[in-house]
mmCIF file of C-alpha atoms in Angstrom:
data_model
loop_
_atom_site.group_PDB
_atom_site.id
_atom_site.type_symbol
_atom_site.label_atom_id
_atom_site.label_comp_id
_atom_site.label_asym_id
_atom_site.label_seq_id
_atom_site.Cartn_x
_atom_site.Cartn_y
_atom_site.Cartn_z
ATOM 1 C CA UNK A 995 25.997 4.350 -23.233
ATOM 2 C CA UNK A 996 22.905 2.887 -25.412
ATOM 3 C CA UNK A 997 20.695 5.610 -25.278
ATOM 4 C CA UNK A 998 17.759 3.118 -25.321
ATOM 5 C CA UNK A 999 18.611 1.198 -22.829
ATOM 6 C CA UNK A 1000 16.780 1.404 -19.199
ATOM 7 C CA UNK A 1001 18.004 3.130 -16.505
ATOM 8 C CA UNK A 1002 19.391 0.227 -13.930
ATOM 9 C CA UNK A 1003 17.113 2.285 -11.024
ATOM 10 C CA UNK A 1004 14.089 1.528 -13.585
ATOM 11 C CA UNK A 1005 14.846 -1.976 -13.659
ATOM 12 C CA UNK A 1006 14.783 -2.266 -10.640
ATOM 13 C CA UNK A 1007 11.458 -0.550 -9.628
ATOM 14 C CA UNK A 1008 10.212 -2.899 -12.454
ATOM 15 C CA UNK A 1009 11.080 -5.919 -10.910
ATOM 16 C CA UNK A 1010 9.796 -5.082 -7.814
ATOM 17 C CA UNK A 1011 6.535 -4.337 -9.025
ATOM 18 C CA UNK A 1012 6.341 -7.814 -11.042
ATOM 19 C CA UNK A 1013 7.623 -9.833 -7.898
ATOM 20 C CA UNK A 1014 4.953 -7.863 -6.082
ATOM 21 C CA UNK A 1015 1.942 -8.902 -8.386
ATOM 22 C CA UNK A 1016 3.170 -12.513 -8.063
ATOM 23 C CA UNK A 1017 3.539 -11.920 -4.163
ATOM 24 C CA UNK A 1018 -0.548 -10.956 -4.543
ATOM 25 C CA UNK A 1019 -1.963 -13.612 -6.868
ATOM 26 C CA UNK A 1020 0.051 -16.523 -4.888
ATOM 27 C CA UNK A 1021 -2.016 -14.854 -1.171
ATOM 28 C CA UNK A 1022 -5.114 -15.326 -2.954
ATOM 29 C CA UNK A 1023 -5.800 -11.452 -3.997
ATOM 30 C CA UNK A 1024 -7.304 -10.294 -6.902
ATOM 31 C CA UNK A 1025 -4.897 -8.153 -8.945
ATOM 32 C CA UNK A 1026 -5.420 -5.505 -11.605
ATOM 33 C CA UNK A 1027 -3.375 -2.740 -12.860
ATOM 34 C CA UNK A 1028 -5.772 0.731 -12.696
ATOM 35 C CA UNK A 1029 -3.943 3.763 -13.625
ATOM 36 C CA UNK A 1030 -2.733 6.580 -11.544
ATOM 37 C CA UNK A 1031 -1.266 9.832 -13.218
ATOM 38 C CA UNK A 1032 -0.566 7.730 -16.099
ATOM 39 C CA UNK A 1033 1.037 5.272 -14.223
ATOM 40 C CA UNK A 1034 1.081 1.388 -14.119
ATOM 41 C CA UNK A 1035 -0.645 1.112 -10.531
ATOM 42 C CA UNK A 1036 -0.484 -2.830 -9.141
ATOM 43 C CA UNK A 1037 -4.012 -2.940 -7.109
ATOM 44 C CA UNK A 1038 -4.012 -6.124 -4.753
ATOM 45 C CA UNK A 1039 -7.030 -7.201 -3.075
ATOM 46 C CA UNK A 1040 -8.687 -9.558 -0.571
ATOM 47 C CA UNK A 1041 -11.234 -9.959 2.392
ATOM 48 C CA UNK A 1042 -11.020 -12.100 5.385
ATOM 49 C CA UNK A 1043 -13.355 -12.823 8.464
ATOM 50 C CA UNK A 1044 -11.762 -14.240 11.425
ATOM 51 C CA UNK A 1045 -13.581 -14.741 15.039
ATOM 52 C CA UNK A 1046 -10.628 -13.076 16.658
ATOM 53 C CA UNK A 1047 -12.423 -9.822 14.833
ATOM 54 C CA UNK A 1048 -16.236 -10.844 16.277
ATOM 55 C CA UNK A 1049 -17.286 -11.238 12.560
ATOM 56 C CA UNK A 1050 -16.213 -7.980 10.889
ATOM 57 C CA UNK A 1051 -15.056 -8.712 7.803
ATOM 58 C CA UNK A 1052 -11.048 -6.988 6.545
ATOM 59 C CA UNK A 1053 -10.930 -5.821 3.372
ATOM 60 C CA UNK A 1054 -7.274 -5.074 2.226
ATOM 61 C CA UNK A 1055 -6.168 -2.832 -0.441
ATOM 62 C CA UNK A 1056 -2.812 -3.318 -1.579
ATOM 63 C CA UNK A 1057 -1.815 -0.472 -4.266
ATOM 64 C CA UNK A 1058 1.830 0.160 -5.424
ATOM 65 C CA UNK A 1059 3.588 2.796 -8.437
ATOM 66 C CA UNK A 1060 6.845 3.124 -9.872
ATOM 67 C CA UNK A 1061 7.978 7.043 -9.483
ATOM 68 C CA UNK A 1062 11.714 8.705 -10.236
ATOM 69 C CA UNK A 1063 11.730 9.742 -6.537
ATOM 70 C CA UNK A 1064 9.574 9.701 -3.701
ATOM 71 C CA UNK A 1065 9.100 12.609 -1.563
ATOM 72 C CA UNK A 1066 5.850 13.810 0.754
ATOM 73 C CA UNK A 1067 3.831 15.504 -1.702
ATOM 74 C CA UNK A 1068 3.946 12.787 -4.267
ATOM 75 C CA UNK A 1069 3.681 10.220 -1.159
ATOM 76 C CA UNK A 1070 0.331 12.052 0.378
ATOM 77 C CA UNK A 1071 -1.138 12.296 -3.202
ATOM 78 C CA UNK A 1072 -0.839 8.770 -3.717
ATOM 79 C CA UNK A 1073 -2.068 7.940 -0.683
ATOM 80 C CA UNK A 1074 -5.423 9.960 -0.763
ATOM 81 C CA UNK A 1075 -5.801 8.665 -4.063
ATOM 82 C CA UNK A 1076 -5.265 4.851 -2.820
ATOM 83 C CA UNK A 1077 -7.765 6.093 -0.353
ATOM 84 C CA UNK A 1078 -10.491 7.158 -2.333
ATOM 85 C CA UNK A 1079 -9.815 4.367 -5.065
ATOM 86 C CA UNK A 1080 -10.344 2.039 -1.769
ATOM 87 C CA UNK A 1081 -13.141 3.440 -0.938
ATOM 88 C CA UNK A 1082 -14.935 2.909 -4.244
ATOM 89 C CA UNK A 1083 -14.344 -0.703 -4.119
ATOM 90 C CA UNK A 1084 -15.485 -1.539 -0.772
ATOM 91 C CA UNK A 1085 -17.834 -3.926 -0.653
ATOM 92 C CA UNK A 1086 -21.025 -4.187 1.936
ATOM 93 C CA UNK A 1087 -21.629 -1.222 4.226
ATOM 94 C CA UNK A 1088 -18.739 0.631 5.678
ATOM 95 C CA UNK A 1089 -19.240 0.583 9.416
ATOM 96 C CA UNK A 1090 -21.382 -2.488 9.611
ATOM 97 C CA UNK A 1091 -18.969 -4.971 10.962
ATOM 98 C CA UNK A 1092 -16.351 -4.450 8.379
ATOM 99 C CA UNK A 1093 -13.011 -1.916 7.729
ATOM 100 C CA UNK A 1094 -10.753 -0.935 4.902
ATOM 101 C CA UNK A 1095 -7.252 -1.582 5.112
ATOM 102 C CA UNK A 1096 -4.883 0.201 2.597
ATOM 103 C CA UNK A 1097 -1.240 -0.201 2.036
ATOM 104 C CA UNK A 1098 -0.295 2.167 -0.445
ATOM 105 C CA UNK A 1099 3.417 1.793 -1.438
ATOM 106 C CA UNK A 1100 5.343 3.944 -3.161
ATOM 107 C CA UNK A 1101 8.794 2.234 -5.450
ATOM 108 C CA UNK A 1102 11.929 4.137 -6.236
ATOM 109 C CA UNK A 1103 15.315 4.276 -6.132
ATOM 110 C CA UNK A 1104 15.265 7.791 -5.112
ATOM 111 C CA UNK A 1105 13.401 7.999 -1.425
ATOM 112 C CA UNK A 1106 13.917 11.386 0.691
ATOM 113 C CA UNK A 1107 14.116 10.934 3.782
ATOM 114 C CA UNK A 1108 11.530 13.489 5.130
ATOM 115 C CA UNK A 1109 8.858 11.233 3.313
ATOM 116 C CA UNK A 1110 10.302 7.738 4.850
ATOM 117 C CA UNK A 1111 9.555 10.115 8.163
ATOM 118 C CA UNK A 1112 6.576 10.771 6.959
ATOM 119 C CA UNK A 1113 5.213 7.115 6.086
ATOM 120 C CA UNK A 1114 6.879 6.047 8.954
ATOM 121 C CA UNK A 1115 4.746 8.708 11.294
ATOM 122 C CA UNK A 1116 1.361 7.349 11.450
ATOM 123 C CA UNK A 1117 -1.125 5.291 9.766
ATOM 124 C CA UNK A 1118 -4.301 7.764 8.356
ATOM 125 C CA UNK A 1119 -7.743 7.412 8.634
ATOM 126 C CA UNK A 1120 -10.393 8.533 6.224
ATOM 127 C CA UNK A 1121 -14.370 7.894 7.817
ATOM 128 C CA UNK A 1122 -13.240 5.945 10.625
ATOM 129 C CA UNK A 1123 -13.052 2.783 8.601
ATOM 130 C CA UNK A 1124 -10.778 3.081 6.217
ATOM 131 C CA UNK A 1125 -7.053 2.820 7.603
ATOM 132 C CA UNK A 1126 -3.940 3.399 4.942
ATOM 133 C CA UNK A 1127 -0.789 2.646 5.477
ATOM 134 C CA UNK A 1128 1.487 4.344 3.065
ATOM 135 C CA UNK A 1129 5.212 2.641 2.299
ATOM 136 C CA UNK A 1130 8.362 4.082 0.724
ATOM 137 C CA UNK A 1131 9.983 1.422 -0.933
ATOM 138 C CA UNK A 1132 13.631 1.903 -1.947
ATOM 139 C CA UNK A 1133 15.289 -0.183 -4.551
ATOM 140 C CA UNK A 1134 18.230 -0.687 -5.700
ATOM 141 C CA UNK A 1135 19.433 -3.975 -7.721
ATOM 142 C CA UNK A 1136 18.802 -7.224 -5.845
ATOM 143 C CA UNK A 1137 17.509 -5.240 -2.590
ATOM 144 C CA UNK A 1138 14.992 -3.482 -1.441
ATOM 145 C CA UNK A 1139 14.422 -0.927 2.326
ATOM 146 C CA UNK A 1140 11.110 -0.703 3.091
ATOM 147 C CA UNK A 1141 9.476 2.275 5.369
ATOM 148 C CA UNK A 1142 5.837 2.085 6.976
ATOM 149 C CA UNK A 1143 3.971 2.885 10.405
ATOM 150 C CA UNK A 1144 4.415 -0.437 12.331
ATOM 151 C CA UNK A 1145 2.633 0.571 15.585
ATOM 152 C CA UNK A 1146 -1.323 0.523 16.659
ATOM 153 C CA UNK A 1147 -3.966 2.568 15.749
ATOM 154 C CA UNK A 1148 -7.224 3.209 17.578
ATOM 155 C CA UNK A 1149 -9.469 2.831 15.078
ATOM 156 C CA UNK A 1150 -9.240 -0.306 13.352
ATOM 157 C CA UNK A 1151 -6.435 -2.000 16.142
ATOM 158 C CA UNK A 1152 -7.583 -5.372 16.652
ATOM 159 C CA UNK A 1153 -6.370 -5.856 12.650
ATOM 160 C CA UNK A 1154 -2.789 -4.189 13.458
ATOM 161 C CA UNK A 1155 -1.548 -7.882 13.505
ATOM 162 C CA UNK A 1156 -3.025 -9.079 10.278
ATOM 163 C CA UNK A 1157 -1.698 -6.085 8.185
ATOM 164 C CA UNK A 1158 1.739 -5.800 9.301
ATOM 165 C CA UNK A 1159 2.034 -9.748 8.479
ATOM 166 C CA UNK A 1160 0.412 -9.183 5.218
ATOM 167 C CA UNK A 1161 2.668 -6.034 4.739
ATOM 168 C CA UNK A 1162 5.798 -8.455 5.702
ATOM 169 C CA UNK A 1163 4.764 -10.779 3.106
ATOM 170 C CA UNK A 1164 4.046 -8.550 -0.034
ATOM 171 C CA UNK A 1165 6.684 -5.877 1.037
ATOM 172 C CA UNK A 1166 10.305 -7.881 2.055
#
């Protein structure tokens, strides 16, 4: 074996984080790379205003990491930072007619299943406007198994719709 060669499971986390910033710049969000624990963080991010919503205004916050393996500490970590980072960017006034989605996706060949569970649970809110997400994403070579909370919230519901199809579309 080469020992400079990449790890296969690498690669593959790689990809899926370059297909994913390609997925974001082609649905019209702005994308930069910030840095989390020394890691390459893809940050996706848009606004939209539809009169379904009586004016408020979305904002969605797409962040995603490579790790060796996800589990629940490294999962809720990330997430509470995607959180905060989220929170920092928000534009306007939180509360006045505008929310803060976050989809905060972990990628990795390794998943355990007890964090799957645990980003499959429930969706969290911080201050009542800011709703996350959080998504194990498993990869392997030329696939990929996705895990996130699916179902309705309270706070923040009438956007349930719009982030599980934006979800759907940056996370096949």
């Amino acid at each position: 074996m080469n020992p400079n060669a990449t790890e296969p499971t690498a690669d593959a986390a790689a990809a899926y984080l370059e297909a994913l910033h390609g997925r974001l710049a082609a649905d019209g969000c702005t994308v930069t790379t910030p840095r989390w624990d020394d890691r390459r963080v893809v940050t996706g991010s848009r606004a939209d205003r539809k009169v379904r919503w009586f004016g408020t205004k979305a904002e969605l916050f797409v962040f995603a990491a490579a790790v060796p393996e996800i589990d629940v500490a490294t999962l809720g970590e990330f997430t509470a930072w995607a959180m905060r980072y989220a929170k920092s960017l928000r534009g306007g006034i939180p509360g006045a007619r505008n929310a803060a989605l976050v989809l905060p996706a972990l990628v990795s060949a390794h998943v355990r299943p007890e964090a799957a569970q645990w980003a499959a649970q429930d969706a969290r809110i911080l201050d009542t406007t800011l709703i996350s997400r959080p998504l194990t994403i498993e990869t392997a070579p030329g696939a990929a198994r996705t895990t996130m909370y699916r179902g309705r919230v309270v706070w923040g519901g009438m956007f349930t719709g719009h982030v599980l199809e934006k979800a759907s579309l940056y996370f096949p």
